Short mmCIF file of C-alpha atoms and ligand atoms in Angstrom, two decimals:
data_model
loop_
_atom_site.label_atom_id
_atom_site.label_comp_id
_atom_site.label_asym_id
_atom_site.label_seq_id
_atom_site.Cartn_x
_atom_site.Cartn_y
_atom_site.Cartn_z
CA UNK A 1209 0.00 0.00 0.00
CA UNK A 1210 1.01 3.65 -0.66
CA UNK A 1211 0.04 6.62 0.47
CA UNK A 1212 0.72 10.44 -0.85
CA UNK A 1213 0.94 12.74 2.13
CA UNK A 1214 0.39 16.37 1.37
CA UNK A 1215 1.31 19.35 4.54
CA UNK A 1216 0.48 22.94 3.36
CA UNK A 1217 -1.04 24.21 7.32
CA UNK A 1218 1.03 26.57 7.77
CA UNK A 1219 4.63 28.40 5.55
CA UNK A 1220 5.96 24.95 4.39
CA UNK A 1221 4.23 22.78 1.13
CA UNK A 1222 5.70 18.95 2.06
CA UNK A 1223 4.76 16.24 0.07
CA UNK A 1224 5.92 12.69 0.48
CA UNK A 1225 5.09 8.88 -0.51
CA UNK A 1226 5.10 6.36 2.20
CA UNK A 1227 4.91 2.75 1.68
CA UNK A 1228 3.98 -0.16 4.18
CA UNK A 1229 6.62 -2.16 3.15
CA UNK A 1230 9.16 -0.38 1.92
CA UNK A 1231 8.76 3.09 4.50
CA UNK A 1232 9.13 6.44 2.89
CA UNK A 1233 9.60 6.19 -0.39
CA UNK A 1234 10.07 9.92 -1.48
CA UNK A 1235 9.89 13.49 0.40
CA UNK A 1236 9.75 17.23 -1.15
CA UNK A 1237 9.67 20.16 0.92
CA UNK A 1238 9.60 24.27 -0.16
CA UNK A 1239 9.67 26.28 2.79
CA UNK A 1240 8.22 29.90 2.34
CA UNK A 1241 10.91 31.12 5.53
CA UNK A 1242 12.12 33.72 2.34
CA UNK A 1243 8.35 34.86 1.41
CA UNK A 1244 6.93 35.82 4.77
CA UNK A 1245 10.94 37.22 6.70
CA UNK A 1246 10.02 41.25 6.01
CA UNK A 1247 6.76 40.51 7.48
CA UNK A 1248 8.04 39.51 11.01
CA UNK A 1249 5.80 36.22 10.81
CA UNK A 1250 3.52 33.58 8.01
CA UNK A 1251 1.17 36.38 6.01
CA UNK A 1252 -1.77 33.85 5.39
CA UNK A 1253 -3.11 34.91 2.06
CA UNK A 1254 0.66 34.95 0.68
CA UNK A 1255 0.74 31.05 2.39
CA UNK A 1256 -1.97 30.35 0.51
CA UNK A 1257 -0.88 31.52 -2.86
CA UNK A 1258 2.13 30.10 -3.01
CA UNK A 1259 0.86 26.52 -1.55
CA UNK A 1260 -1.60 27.12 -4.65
CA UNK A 1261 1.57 27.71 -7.12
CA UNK A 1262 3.97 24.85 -5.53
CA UNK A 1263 1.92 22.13 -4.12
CA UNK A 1264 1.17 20.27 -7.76
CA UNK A 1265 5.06 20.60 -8.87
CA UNK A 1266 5.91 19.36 -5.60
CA UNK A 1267 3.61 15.87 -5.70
CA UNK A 1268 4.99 15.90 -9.77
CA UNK A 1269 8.59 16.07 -7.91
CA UNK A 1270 8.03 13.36 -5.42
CA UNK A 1271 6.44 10.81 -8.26
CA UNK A 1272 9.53 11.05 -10.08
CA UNK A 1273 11.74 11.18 -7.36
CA UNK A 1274 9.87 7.51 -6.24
CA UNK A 1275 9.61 6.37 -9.93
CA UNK A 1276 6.07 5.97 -9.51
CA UNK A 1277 2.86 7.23 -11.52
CA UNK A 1278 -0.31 8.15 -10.34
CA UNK A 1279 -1.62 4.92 -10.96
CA UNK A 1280 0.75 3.07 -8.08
CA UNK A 1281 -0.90 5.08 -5.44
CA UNK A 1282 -3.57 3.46 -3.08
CA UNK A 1283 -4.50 6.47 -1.14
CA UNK A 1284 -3.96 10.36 -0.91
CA UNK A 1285 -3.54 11.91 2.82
CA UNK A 1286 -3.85 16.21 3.40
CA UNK A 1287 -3.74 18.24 6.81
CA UNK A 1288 -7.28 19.13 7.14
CA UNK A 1289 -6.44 21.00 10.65
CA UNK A 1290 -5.26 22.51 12.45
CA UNK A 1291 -3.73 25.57 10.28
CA UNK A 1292 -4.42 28.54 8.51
CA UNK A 1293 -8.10 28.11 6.67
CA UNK A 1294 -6.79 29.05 3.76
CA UNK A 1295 -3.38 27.56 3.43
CA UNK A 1296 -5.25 24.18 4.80
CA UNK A 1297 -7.98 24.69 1.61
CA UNK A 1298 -5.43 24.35 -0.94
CA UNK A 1299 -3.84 21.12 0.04
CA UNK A 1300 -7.14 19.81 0.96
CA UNK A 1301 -8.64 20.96 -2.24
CA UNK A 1302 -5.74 19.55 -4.23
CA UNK A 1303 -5.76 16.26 -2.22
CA UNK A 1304 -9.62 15.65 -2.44
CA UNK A 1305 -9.49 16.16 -6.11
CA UNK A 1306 -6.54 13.88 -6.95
CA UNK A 1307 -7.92 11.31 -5.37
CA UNK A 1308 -11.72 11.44 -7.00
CA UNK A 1309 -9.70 11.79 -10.32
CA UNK A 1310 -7.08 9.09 -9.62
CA UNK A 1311 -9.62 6.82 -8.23
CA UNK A 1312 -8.35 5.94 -4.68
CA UNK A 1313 -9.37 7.46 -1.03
CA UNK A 1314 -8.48 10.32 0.32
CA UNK A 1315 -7.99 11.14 4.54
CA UNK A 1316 -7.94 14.20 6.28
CA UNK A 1317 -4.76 14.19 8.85
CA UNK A 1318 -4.35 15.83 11.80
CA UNK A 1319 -1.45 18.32 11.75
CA UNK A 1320 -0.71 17.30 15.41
CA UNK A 1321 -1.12 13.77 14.63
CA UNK A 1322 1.55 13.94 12.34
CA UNK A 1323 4.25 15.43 14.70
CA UNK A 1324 2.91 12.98 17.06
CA UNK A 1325 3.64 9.68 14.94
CA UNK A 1326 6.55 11.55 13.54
CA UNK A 1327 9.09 9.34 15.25
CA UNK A 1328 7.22 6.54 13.33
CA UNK A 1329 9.50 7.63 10.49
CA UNK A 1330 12.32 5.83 11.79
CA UNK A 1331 14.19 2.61 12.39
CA UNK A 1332 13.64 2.11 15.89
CA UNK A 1333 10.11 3.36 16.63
CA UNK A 1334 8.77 4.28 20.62
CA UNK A 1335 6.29 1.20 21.39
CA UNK A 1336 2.73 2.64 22.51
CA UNK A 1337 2.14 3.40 25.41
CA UNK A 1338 4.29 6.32 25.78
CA UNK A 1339 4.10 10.03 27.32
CA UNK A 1340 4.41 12.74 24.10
CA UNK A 1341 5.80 16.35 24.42
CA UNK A 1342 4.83 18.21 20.99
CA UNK A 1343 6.82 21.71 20.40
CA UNK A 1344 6.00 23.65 17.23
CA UNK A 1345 5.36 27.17 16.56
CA UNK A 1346 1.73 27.08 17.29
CA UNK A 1347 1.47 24.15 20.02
CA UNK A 1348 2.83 23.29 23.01
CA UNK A 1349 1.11 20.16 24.42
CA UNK A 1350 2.02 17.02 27.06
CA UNK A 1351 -0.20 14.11 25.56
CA UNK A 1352 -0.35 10.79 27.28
CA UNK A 1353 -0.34 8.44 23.98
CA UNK A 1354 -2.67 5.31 25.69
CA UNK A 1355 -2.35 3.94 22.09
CA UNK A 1356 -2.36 4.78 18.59
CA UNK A 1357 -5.27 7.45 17.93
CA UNK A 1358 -5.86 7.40 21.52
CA UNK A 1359 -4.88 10.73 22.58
CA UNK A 1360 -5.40 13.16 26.08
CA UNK A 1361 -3.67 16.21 26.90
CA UNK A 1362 -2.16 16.36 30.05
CA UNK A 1363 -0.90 20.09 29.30
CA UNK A 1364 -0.73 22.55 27.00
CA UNK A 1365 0.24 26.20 26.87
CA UNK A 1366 -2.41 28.80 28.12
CA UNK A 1367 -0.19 32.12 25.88
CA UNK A 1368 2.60 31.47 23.65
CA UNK A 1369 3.80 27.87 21.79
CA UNK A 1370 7.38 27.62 22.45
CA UNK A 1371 8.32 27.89 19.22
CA UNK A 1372 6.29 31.17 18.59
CA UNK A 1373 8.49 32.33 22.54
CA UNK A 1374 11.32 31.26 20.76
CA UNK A 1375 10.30 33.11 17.42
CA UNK A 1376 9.19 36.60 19.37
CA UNK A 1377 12.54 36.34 21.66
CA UNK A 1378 14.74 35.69 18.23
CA UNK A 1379 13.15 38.43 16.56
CA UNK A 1380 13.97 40.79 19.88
CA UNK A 1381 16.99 40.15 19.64
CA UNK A 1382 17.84 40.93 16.08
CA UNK A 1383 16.88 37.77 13.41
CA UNK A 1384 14.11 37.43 10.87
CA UNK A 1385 11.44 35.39 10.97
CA UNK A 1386 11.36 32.58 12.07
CA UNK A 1387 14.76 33.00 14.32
CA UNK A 1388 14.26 30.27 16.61
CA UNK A 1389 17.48 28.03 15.67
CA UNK A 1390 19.32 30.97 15.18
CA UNK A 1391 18.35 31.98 18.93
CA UNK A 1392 19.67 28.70 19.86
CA UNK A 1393 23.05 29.43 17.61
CA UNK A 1394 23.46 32.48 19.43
CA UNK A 1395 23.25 30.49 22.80
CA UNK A 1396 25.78 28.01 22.32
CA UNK A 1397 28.32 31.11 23.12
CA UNK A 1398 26.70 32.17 25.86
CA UNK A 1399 28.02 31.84 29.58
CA UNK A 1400 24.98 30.16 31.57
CA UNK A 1401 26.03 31.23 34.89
CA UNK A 1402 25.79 35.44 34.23
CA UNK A 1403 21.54 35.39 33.88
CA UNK A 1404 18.86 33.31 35.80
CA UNK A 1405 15.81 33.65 33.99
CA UNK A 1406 12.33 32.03 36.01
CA UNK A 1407 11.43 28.52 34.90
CA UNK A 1408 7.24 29.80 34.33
CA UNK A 1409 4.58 27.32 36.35
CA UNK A 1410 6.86 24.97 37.82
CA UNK A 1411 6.07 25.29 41.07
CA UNK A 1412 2.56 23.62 40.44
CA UNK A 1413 1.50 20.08 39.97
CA UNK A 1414 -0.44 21.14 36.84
CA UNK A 1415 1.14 20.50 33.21
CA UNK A 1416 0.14 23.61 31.32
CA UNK A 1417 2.57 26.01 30.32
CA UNK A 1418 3.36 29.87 30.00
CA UNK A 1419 5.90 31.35 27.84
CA UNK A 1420 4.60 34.78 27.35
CA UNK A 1421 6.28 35.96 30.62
CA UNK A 1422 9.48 34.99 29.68
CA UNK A 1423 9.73 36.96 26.63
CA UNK A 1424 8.70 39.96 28.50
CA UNK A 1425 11.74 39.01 30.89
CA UNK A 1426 14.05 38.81 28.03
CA UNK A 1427 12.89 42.34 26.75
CA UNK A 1428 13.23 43.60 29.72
CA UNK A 1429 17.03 41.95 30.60
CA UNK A 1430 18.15 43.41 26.60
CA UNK A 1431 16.71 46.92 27.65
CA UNK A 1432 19.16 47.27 30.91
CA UNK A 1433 22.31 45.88 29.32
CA UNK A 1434 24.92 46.31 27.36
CA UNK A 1435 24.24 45.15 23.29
CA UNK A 1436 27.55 43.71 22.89
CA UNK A 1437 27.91 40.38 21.19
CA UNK A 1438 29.01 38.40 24.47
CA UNK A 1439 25.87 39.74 26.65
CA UNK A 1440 23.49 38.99 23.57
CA UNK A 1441 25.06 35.28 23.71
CA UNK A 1442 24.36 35.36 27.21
CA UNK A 1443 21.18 36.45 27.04
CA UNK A 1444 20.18 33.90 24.35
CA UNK A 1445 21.64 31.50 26.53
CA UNK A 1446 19.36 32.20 29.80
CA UNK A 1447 16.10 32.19 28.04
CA UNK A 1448 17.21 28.99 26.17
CA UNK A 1449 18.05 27.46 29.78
CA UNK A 1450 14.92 28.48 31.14
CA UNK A 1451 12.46 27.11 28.13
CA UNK A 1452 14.10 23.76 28.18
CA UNK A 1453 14.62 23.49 32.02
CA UNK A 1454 10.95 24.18 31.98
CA UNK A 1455 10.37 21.58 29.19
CA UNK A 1456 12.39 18.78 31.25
CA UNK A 1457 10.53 19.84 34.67
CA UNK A 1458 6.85 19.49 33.26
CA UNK A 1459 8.22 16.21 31.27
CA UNK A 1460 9.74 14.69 34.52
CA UNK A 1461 6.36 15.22 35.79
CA UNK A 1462 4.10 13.91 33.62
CA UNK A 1463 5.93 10.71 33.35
CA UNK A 1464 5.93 10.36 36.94
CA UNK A 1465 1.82 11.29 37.34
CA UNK A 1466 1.08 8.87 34.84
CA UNK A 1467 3.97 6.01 35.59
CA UNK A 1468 5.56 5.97 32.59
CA UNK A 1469 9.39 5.93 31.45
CA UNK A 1470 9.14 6.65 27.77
CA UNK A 1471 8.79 9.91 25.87
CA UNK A 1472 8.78 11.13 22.69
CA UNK A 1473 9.50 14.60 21.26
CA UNK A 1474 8.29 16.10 17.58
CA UNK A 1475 7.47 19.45 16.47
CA UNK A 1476 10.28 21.96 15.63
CA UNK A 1477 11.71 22.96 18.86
CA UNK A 1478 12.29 19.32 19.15
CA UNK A 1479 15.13 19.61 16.83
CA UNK A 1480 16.77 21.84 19.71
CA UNK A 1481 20.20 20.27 20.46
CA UNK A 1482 20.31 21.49 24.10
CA UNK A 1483 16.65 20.42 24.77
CA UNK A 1484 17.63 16.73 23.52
CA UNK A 1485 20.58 16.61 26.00
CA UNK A 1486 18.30 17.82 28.79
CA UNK A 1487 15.96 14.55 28.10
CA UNK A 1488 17.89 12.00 27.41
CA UNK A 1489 19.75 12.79 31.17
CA UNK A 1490 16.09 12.64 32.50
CA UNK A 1491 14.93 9.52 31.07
CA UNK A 1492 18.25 7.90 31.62
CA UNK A 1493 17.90 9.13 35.20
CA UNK A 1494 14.65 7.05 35.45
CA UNK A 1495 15.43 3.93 33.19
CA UNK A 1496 13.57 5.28 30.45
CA UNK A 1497 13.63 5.90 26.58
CA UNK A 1498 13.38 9.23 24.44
CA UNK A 1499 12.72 8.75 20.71
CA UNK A 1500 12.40 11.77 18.43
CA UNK A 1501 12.44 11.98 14.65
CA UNK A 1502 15.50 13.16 12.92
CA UNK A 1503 15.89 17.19 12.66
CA UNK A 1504 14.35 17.27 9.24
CA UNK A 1505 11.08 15.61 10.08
CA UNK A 1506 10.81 17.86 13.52
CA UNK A 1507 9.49 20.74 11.75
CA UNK A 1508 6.73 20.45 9.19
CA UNK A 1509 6.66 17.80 6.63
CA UNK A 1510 5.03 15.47 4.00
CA UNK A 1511 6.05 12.47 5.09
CA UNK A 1512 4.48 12.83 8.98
CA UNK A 1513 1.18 12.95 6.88
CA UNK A 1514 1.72 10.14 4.52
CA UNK A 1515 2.53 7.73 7.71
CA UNK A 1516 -0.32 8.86 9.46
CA UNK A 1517 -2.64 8.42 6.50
CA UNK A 1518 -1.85 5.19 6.10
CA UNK A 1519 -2.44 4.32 9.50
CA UNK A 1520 -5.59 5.74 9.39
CA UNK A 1521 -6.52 4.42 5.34
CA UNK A 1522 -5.35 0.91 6.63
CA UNK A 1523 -7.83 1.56 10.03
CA UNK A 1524 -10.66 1.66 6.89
CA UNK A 1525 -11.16 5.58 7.76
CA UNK A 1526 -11.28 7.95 4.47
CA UNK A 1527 -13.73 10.70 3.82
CA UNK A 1528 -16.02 11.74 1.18
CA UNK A 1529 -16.21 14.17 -1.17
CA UNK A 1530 -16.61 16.93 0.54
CA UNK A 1531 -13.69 19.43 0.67
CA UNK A 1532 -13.97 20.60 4.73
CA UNK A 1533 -10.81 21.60 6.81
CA UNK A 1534 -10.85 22.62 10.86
CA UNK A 1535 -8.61 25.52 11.69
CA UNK A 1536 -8.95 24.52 15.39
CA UNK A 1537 -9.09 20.90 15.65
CA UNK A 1538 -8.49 19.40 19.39
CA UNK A 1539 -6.40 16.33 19.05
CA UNK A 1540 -8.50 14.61 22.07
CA UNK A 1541 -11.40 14.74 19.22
CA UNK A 1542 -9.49 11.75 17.04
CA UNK A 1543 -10.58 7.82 17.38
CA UNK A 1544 -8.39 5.37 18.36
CA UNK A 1545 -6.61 3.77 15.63
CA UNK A 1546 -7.27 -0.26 15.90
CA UNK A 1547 -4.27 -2.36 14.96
O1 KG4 B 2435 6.70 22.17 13.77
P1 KG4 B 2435 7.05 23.43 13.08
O2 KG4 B 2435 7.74 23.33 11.75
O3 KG4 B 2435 5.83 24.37 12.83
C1 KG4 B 2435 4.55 24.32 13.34
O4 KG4 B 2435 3.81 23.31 13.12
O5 KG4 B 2435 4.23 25.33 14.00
O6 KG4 B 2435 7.96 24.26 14.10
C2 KG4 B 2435 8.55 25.49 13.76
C3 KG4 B 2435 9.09 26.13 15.03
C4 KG4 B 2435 9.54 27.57 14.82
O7 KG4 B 2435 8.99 28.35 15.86
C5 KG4 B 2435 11.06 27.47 14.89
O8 KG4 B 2435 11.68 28.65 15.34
C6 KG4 B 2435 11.23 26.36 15.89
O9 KG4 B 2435 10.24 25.42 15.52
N1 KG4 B 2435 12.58 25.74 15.84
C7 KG4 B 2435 13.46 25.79 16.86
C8 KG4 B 2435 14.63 25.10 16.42
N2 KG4 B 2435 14.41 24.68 15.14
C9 KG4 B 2435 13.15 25.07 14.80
N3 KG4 B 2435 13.38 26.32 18.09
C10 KG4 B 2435 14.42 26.18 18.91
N4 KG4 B 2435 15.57 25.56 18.59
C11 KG4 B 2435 15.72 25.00 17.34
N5 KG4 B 2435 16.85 24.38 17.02
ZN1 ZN B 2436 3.85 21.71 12.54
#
């Protein structure tokens, strides 16, 4: 069986071919980081129109790239949700179509559900159950996995995604849009010891997060020192200390409240060097496992979409003709996936 997977949700078009033999067969990815840096963040009608003008070359691109045609294609998966509406419409409107023309199903995917199973990409996979921390640039959630499809959210962030704190902090301190791994570049030279920035809403048992705060703390540290190159370092540093010290602490505790001792990590951020170190000490420290997708397939992607289609094609789930995507989509609304 083979499944395309096509992401346009948000500034990246991803296409990808995933068989359930074989694995991935082919990827493509155009990121639209150029199109939207004067802007400061994703403009949604220019996400749109470009999805519109690269989506097609891209699945043309992966085809050949696979040495396929349409015709060896059992099903087509596209994010339906959550996204920009319109950047969602034209994958969903390109996927729905291909399929009625092409003759084979087509499944809406989850955006979150593709981070989630992410890790699924590679050669040792994280056996279900397992405790999930999902970092992108609009989520921040702690999901207790119970088993495939079988999602509930433990915590999530009440302001800010990490990567968006990240993204805001990056762009205070100088780099375009979005500056995230650049902010964590920066870091690498920075001296630990010379800031302490708070750790936000650890001192609770709850597992929601807060990042807001901490880019107002960061504004407010740049404001009262020097701009030198050595106290920007610095400054990149504490913030990055504090947003993963805050990531292990609400981690640590999740696995403890629900007795578990693996994790898994997806979404951009989770292609943060420093935050990796941080959890593999903590699972170590508890006899545990952390499993995360390779850097590439952290942020967004085609092939996250093609594996979860498949999973959810092969689970006899495919929808009809109707062309329907949900912005805001809770992942605790999705069915368990039987195997
Ligand atoms: O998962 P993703 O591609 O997009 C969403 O679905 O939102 O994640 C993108 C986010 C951006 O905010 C980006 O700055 C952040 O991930 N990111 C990083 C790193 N690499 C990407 N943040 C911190 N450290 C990194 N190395
Ligand atoms: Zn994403």
């Amino acid at each position: 069986m083979r499944i395309l997977g096509i992401e346009t949700s948000c500034d990246e078009t991803g296409v990808a071919i995933y068989d359930d033999e074989k694995g991935l067969l082919a990827h493509q990815l155009y990121s639209q980081v150029k199109l939207h840096a004067d802007y400061g963040g994703v403009v949604p009608e220019l996400a749109s129109r470009d999805h519109v003008k690269k989506t097609i070359p891209l699945i043309k691109a992966t085809l050949t790239e696979a040495g396929l045609t349409p015709k060896d294609l059992d099903g087509i998966a596209y994010t339906a949700g959550p996204g920009l509406a319109g950047a969602l419409i034209v994958g969903a409107s390109i996927g729905r179509s291909l399929a009625y023309a092409w003759n084979v199903p087509a499944v809406a995917i989850h955006h979150m559900e593709g981070h989630l199973l992410s890790p699924m990409l590679e050669e040792i996979q994280p056996p279900v159950p397992f405790i999930s921390l999902l970092v992108t640039g609009g989520h921040t959630l702690l999901i207790e996995v119970k088993s495939m499809g079988e999602y509930v959210i433990l915590g999530e962030s009440i302001d800010d995604a990490v990567g968006e704190a990240f993204d805001k902090t990056a762009n205070l301190m100088g780099f375009d849009y979005p500056g995230g791994s650049m902010l964590s570049k920066l870091a690498e030279r920075g001296n630990s010891k010379r800031f302490t920035f708070p750790r936000p809403m650890t001192d609770r048992p709850s597992l929601d997060f807060s990042f807001s705060g901490l880019k107002t703390f960061t504004a407010n540290t740049i404001a009262v020192n020097d701009k030198d190159e050595q106290t920007r370092a610095d400054i990149a540093r504490a913030f990055e200390d504090a947003v993963v010290d805050t990531l292990m602490i609400k981690c640590k505790l999740a696995l403890k409240q629900r007795s578990m001792k693996r994790l898994v990590v997806a979404g951009g951020v989770g292609a943060n060097r420093h935050l990796r170190v941080k959890l593999e000490q903590l699972t170590a420290s508890i006899g545990g496992e952390v499993y995360y997708p390779r850097a590439e397939f952290c942020t967004d992607n085609g092939a996250m979409i093609a594996y979860a289609g498949m999973q959810r094609l092969k689970n006899g789930e495919h929808n009809d003709l109707e062309i329907e995507v949900f912005p805001r989509w809770p992942i605790d609304q999705l069915t368990a996936i039987k195997t």
